[in-house]
Structures are given as C-alpha cells and as structure tokens.
PDB file of C-alpha atoms in Angstrom:
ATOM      1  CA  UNK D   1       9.212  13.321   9.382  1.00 82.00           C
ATOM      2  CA  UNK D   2       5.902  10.847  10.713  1.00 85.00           C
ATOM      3  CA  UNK D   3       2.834  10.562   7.626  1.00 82.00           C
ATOM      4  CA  UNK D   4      -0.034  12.804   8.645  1.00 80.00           C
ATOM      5  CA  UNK D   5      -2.426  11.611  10.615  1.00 82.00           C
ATOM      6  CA  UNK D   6      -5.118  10.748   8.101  1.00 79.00           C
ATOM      7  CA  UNK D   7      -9.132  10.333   8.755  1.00 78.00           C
ATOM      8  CA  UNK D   8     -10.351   6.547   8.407  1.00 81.00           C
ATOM      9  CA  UNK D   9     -11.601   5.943   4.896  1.00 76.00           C
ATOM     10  CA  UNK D  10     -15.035   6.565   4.871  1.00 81.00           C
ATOM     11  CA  UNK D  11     -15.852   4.221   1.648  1.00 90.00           C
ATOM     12  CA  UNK D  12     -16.421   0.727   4.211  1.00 90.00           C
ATOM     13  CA  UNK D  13     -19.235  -1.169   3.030  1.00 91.00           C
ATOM     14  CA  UNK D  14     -19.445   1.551  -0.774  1.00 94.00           C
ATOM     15  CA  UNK D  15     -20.831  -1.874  -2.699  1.00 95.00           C
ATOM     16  CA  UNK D  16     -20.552   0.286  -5.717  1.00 97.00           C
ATOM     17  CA  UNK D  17     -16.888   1.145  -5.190  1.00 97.00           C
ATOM     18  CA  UNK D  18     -16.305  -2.066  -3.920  1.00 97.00           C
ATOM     19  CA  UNK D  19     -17.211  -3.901  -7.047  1.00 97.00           C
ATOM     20  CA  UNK D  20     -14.766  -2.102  -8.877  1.00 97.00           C
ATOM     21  CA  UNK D  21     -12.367  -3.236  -6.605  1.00 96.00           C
ATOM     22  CA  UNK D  22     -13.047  -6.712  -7.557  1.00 96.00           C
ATOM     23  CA  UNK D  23     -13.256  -6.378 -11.132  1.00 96.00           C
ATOM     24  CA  UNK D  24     -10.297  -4.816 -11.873  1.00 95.00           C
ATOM     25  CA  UNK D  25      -7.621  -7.640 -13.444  1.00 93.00           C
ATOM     26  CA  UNK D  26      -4.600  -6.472 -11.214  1.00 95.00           C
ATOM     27  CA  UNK D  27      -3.001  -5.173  -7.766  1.00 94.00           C
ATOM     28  CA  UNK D  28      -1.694  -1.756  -9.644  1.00 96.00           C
ATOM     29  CA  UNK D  29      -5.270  -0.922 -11.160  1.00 96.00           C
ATOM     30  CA  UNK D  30      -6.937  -1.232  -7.674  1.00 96.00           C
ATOM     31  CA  UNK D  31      -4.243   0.545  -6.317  1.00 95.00           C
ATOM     32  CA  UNK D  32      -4.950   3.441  -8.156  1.00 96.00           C
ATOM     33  CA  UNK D  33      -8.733   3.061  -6.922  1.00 97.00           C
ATOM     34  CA  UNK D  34      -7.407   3.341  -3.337  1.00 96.00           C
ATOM     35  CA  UNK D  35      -6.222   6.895  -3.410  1.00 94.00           C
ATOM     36  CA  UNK D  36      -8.070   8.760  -1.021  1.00 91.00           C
ATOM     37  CA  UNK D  37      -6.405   9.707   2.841  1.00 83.00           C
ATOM     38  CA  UNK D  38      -7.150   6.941   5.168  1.00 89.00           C
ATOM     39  CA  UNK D  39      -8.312   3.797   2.293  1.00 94.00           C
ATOM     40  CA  UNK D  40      -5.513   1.952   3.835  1.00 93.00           C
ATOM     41  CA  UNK D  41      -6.806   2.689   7.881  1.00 92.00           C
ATOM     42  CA  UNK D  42      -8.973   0.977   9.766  1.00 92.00           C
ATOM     43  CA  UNK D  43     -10.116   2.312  13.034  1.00 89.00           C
ATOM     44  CA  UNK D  44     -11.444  -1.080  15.366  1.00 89.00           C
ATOM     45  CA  UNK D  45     -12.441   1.369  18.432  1.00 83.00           C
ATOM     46  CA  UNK D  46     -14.881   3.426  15.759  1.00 74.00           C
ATOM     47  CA  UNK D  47     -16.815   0.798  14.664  1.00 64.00           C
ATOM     48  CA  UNK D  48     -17.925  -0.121  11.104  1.00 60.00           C
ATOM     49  CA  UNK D  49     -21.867  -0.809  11.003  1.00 69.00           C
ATOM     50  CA  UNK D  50     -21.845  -3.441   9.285  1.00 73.00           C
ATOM     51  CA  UNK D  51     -18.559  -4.893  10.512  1.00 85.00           C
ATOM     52  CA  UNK D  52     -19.750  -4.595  14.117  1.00 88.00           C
ATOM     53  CA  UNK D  53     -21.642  -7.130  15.794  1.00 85.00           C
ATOM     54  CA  UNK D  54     -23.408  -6.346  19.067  1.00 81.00           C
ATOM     55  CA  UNK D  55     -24.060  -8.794  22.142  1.00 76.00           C
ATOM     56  CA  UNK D  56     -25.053  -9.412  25.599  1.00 71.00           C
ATOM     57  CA  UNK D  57     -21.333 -10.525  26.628  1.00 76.00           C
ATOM     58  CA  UNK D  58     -19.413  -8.117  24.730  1.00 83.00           C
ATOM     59  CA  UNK D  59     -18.780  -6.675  20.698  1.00 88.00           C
ATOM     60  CA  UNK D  60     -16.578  -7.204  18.229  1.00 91.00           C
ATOM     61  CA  UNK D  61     -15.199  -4.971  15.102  1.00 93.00           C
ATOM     62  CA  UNK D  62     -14.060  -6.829  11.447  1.00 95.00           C
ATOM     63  CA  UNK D  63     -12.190  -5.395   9.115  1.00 95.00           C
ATOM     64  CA  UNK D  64     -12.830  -7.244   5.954  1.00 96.00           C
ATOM     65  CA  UNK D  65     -13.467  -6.973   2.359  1.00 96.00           C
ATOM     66  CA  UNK D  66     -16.923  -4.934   3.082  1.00 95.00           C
ATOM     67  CA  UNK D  67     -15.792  -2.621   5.767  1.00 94.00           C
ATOM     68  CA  UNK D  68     -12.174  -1.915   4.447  1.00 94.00           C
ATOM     69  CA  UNK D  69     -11.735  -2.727   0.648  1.00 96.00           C
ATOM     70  CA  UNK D  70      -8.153  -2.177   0.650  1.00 96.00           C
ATOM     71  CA  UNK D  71      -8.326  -5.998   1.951  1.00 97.00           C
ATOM     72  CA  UNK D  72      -9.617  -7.010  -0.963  1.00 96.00           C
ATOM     73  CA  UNK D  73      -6.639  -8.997  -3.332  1.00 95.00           C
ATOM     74  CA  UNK D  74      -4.763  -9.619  -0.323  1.00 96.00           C
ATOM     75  CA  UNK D  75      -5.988 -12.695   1.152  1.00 97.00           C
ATOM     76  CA  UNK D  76      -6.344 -11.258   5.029  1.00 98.00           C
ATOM     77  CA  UNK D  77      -9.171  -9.555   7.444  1.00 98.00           C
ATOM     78  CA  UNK D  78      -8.824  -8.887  11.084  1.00 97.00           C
ATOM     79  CA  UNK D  79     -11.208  -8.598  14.067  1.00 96.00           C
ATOM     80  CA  UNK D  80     -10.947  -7.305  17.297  1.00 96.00           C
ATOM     81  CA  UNK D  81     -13.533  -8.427  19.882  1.00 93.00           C
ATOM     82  CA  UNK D  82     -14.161  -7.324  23.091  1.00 93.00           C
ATOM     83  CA  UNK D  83     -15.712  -9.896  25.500  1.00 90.00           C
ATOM     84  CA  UNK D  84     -17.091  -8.577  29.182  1.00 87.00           C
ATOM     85  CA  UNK D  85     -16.606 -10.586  32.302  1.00 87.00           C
ATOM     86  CA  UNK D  86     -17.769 -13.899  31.807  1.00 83.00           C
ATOM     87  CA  UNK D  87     -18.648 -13.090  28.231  1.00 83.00           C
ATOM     88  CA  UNK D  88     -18.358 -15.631  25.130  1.00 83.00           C
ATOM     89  CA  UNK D  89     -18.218 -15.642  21.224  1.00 87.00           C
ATOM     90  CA  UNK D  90     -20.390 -18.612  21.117  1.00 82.00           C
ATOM     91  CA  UNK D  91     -19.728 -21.862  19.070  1.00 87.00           C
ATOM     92  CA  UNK D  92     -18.828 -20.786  15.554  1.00 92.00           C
ATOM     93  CA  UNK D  93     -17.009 -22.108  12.313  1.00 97.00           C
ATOM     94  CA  UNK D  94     -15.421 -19.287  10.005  1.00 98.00           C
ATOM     95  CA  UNK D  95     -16.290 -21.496   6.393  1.00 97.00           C
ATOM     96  CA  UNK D  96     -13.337 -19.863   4.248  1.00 98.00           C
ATOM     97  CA  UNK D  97     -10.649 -18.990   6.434  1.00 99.00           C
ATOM     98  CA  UNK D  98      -8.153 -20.209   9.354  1.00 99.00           C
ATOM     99  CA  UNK D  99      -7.991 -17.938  12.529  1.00 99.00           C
ATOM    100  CA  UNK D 100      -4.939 -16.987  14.517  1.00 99.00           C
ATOM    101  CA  UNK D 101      -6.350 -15.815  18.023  1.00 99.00           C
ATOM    102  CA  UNK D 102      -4.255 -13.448  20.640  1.00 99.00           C
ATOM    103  CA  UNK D 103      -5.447 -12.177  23.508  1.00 99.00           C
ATOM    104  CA  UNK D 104      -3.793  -8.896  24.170  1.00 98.00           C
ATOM    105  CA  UNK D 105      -5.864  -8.086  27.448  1.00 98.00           C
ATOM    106  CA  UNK D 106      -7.011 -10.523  30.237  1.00 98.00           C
ATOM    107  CA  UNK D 107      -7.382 -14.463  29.604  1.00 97.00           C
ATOM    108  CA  UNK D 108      -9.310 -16.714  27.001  1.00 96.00           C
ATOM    109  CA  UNK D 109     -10.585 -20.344  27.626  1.00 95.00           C
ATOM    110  CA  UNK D 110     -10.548 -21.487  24.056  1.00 96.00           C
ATOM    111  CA  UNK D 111     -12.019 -24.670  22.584  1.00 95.00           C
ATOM    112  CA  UNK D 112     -12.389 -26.357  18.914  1.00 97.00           C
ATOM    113  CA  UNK D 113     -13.388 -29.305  16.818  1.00 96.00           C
ATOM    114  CA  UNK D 114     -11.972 -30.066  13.518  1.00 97.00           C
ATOM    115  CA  UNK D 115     -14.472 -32.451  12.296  1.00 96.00           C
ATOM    116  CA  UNK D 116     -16.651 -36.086  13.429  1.00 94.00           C
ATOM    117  CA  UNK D 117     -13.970 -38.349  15.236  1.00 95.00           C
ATOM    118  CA  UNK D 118     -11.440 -35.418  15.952  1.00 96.00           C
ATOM    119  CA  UNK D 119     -10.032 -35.204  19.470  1.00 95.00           C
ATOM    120  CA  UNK D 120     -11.460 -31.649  21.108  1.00 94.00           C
ATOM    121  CA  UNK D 121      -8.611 -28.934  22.022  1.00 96.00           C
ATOM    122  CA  UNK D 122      -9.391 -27.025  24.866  1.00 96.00           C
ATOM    123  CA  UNK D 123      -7.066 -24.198  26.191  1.00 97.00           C
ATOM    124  CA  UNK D 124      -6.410 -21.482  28.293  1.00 98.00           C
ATOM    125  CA  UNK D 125      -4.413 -18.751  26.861  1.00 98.00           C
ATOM    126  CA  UNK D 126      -3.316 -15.808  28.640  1.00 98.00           C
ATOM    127  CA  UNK D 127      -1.949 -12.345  27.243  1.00 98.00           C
ATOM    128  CA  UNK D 128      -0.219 -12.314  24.309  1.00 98.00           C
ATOM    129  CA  UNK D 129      -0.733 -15.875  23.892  1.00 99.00           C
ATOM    130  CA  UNK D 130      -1.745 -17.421  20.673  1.00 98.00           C
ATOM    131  CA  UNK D 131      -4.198 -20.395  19.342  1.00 98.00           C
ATOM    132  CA  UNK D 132      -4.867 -21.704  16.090  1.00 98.00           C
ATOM    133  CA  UNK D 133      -8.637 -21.937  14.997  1.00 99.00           C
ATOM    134  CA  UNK D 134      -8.351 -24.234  11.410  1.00 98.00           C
ATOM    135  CA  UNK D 135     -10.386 -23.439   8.777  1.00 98.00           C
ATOM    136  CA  UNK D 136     -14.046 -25.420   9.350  1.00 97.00           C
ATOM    137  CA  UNK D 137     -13.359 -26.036  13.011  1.00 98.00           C
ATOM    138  CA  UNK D 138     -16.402 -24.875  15.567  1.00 96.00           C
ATOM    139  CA  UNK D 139     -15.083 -22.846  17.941  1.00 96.00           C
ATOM    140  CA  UNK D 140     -15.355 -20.966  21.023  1.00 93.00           C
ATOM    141  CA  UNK D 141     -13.774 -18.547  23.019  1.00 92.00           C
ATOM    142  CA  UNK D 142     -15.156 -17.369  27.039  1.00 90.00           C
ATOM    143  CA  UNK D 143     -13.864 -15.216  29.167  1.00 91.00           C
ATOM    144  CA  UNK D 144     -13.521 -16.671  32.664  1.00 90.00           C
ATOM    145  CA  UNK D 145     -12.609 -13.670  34.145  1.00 91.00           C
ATOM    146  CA  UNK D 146     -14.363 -11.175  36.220  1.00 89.00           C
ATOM    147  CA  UNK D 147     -12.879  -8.539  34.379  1.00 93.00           C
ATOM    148  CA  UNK D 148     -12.432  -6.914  30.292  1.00 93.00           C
ATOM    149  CA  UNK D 149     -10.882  -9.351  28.077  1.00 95.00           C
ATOM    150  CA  UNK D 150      -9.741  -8.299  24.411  1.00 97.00           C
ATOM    151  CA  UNK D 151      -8.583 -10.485  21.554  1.00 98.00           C
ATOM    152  CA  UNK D 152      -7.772 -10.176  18.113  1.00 98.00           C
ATOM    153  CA  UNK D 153      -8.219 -12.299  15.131  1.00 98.00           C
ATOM    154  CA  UNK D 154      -6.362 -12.252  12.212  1.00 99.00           C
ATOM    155  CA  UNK D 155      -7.861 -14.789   9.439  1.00 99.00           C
ATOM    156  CA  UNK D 156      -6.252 -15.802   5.547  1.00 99.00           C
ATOM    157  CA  UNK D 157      -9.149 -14.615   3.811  1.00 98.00           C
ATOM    158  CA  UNK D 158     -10.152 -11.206   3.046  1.00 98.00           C
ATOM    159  CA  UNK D 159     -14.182 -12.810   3.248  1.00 97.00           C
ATOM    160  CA  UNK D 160     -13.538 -15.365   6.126  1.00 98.00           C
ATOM    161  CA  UNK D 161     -17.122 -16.065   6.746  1.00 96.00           C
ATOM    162  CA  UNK D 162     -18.950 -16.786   9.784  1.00 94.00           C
ATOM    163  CA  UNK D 163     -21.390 -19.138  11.031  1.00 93.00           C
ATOM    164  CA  UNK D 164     -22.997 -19.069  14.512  1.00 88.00           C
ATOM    165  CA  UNK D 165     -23.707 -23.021  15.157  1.00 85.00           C
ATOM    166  CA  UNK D 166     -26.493 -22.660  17.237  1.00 77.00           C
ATOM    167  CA  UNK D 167     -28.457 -20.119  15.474  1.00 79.00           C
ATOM    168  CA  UNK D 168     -27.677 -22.398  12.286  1.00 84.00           C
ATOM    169  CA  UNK D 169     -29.268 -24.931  13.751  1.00 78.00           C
ATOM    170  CA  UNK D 170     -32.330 -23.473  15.410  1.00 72.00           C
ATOM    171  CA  UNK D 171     -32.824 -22.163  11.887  1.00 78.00           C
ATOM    172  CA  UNK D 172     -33.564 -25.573  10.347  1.00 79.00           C
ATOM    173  CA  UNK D 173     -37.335 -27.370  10.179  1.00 79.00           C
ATOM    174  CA  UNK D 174     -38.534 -27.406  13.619  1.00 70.00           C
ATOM    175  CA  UNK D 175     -39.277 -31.044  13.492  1.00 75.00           C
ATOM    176  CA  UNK D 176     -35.804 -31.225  12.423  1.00 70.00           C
ATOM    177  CA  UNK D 177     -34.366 -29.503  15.852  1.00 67.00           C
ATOM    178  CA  UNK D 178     -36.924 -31.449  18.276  1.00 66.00           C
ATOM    179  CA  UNK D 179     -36.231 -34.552  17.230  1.00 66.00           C
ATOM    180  CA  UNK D 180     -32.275 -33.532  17.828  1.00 67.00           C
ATOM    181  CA  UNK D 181     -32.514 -32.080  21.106  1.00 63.00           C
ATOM    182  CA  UNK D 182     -35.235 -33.648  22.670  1.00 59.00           C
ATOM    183  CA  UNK D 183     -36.796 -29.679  23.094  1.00 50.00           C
ATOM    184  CA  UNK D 184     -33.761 -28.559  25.270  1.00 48.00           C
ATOM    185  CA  UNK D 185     -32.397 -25.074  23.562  1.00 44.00           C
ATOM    186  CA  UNK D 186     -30.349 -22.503  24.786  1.00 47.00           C
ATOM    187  CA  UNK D 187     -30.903 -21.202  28.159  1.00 48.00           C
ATOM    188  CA  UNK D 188     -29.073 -17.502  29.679  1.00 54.00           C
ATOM    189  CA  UNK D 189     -26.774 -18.679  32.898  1.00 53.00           C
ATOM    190  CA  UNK D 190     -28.726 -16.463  35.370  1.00 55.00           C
ATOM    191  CA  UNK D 191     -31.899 -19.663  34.721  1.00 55.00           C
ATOM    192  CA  UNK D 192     -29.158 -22.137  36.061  1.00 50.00           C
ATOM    193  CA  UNK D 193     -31.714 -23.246  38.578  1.00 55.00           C
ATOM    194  CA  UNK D 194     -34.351 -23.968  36.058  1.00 54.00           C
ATOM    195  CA  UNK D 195     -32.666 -25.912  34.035  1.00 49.00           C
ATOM    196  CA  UNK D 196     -29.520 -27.548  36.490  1.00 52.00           C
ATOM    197  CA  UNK D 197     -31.240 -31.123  35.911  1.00 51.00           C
ATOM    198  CA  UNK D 198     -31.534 -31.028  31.814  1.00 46.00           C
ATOM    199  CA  UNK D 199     -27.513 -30.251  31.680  1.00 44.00           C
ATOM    200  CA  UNK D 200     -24.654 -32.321  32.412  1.00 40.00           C
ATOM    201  CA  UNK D 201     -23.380 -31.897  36.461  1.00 45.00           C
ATOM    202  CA  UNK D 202     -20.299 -29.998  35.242  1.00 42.00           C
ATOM    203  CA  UNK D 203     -21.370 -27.552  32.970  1.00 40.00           C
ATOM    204  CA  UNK D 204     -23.781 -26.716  35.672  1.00 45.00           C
ATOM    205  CA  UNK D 205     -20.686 -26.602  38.697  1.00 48.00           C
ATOM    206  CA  UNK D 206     -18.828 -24.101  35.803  1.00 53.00           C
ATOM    207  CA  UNK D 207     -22.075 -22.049  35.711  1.00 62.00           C
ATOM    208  CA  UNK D 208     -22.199 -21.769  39.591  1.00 65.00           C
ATOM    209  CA  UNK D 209     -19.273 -20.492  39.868  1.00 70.00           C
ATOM    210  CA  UNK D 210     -18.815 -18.059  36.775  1.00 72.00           C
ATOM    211  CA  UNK D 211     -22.099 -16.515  38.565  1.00 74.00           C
ATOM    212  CA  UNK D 212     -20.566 -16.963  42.248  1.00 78.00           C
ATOM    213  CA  UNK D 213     -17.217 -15.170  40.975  1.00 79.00           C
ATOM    214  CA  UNK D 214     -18.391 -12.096  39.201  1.00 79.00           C
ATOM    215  CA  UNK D 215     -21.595 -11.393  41.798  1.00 79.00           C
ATOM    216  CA  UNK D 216     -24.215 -12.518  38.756  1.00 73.00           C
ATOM    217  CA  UNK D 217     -27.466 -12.701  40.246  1.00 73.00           C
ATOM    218  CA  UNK D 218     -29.634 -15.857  39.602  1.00 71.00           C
ATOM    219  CA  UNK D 219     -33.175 -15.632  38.629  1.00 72.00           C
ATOM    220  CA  UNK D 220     -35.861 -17.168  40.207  1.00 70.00           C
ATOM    221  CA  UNK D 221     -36.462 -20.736  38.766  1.00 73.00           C
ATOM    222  CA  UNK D 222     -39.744 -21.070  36.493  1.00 65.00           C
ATOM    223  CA  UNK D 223     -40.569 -24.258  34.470  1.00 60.00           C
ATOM    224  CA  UNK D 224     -38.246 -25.463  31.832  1.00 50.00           C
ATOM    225  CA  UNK D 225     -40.913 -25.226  29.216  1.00 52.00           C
ATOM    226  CA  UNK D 226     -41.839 -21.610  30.145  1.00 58.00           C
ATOM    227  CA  UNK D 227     -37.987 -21.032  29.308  1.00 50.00           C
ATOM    228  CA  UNK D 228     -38.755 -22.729  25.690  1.00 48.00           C
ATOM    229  CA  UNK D 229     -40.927 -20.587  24.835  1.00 51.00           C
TER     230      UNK D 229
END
C-alpha cells in the first residue's frame, strides 16, 4: 500500500520553530520536532515566499533551511529555477556551498570562475546533463533558447547562500563603482542600439541574435547617459 498523499508542511520560514530545530543537540530530538503530515515535503511548483525569487527572465523556488526545516542537520538544499526564453540567473557566487546543476527541460549555456588567474569554463549542457558550480565560483547560467528551460540545483549546504555580483557591486560607495566602470552599468538587451559601441563586438553579435531568434523587439536608441540614470 502507497503513504497518503500528505499536504506540504506549512511551518516554511516558522523562525520560532525553526530555532528549535537548531538548538536541539541531536538528529533524534529534531526528529521528534518534525512530526506533522508533510514536514518532510516540499512542493517547488507552490512556491515558498520567501524561498521564491521573482524576475524579468524567469523564477526560481529554494528549498532550504528557512522554507523547509527538515533540511536543517543534513547538510543539503535544492532549487528549481525556471528561466524563459532567453532568460538568465545572472552572475552569482553561492558563499557556503558547491552546486550540482541539471537541466531537466531545454538547454543551459553555463559559465564560471573559480577565483583571480583561474581559466573560465564555459558550457553548454543539454537535458539531463550536469555541471559543477564550486563553492565561491561566480556563475551564470542563460537560456539560449527560444523556448522554457528548467534546471535544478542541488547544493551541500542546508544555508548555501547567495550573492548577486552585480547588485553587490552597485551596492558599494558610488565613487567606488565609477571609478571601476568608467559609468557603464547594466543595460536590458532590447537598448542594444544605445549602447552597441560601450560593449565588446561579440557580446553585442550574441545580443543581436538572442533578439533576432526569439522576435524581441529593440527599443529605440536614446543616449547612453539617459540609460544611467
């Protein structure tokens, strides 16, 4: 006879019940915490609040310590991210955790940088394909694809951290990011003519024809400072 069909656990991101998670010594006494249907279910098409981050090119659900506290003790999370056509999880570094990536629907372009004087890894990985993201490397992964593409993430942390490089960045003294950059920031694709002469020739050929491919309407060039702003 199957387990019943239990509802998700509705105790994802209960600080108060999470904390005595954490503080108790051993696996057995949290076990005992854990005993209500569904504490060990997590549901990645519901979403989680707090584990579920919202963008332009797609979402992505994490089950981790806060959203499923089950995790908690056992040294894993999981995400599941869904990425729209020509949508990307933009440069990122997860500080506390290595990530095994799999694309179980459509195709990645992956890319990553252990550290200053490291060789970059670029690849494409199709379905059911895996990459390894180590712990501390800045990352990325695009879809290239005029279509859906899904991944999931398993990480060896039930905390694995995240930290977006360029919002990092921008987040520092101002001073700090002009002198840098020069005053070039981030700029949407659809701009490519406002910008094509500030970027290097190929990233602007890729552009071209990620908005060719998938029918992406350019907007009408404008001065690169008005884009600044």
């Amino acid at each position: 006879m199957l387990p019943h069909i239990v509802p998700v656990s509705t105790r994802s991101g209960d600080r108060d019940f999470i904390s005595r998670i954490i503080t108790d010594p051993t696996q057995a006494e949290r076990a005992k915490l854990l005993n209500q249907p569904g504490d060990y279910v997590f549901d990645s098409k519901a979403g989680t609040g707090a584990g579920e981050a919202h963008g332009k090119g797609g979402r992505s659900v994490s089950a981790t310590a806060l959203t499923m506290p089950a995790l908690i003790g056992n040294g894993a999370s999981m995400t599941v991210a869904f990425l729209g056509p020509c949508g990307m999880n933009t440069a990122h570094v997860h500080n506390r955790a290595t990530e095994l990536n799999i694309v179980v629907k459509g195709r990645l372009v992956t890319s990553f940088v252990v550290e200053n004087g490291a060789k970059p890894i670029a690849n494409t990985t199709d379905a059911f394909q895996m990459t390894v993201f180590p712990q501390g490397a800045i990352h990325k992964e695009f879809n290239p694809d005029c279509k859906d593409a899904v991944f999931i993430a398993a990480f060896d942390n039930a905390d694995p951290g995240v930290n977006r490089i360029a919002q990092s960045f921008f987040a520092l003294n101002g001073d700090v990011v002009q002198a840098t950059l020069g005053g070039v920031q981030t700029i949407e694709g659809e701009d490519i003519e406002s910008f094509r002469s500030h970027i290097p020739a190929n990233i602007a050929l890729g552009i071209d024809a990620w908005l060719n491919k998938c029918g992406i309407k350019r907007n009408a060039k404008r001065d690169i400072s008005d884009l600044l702003n």
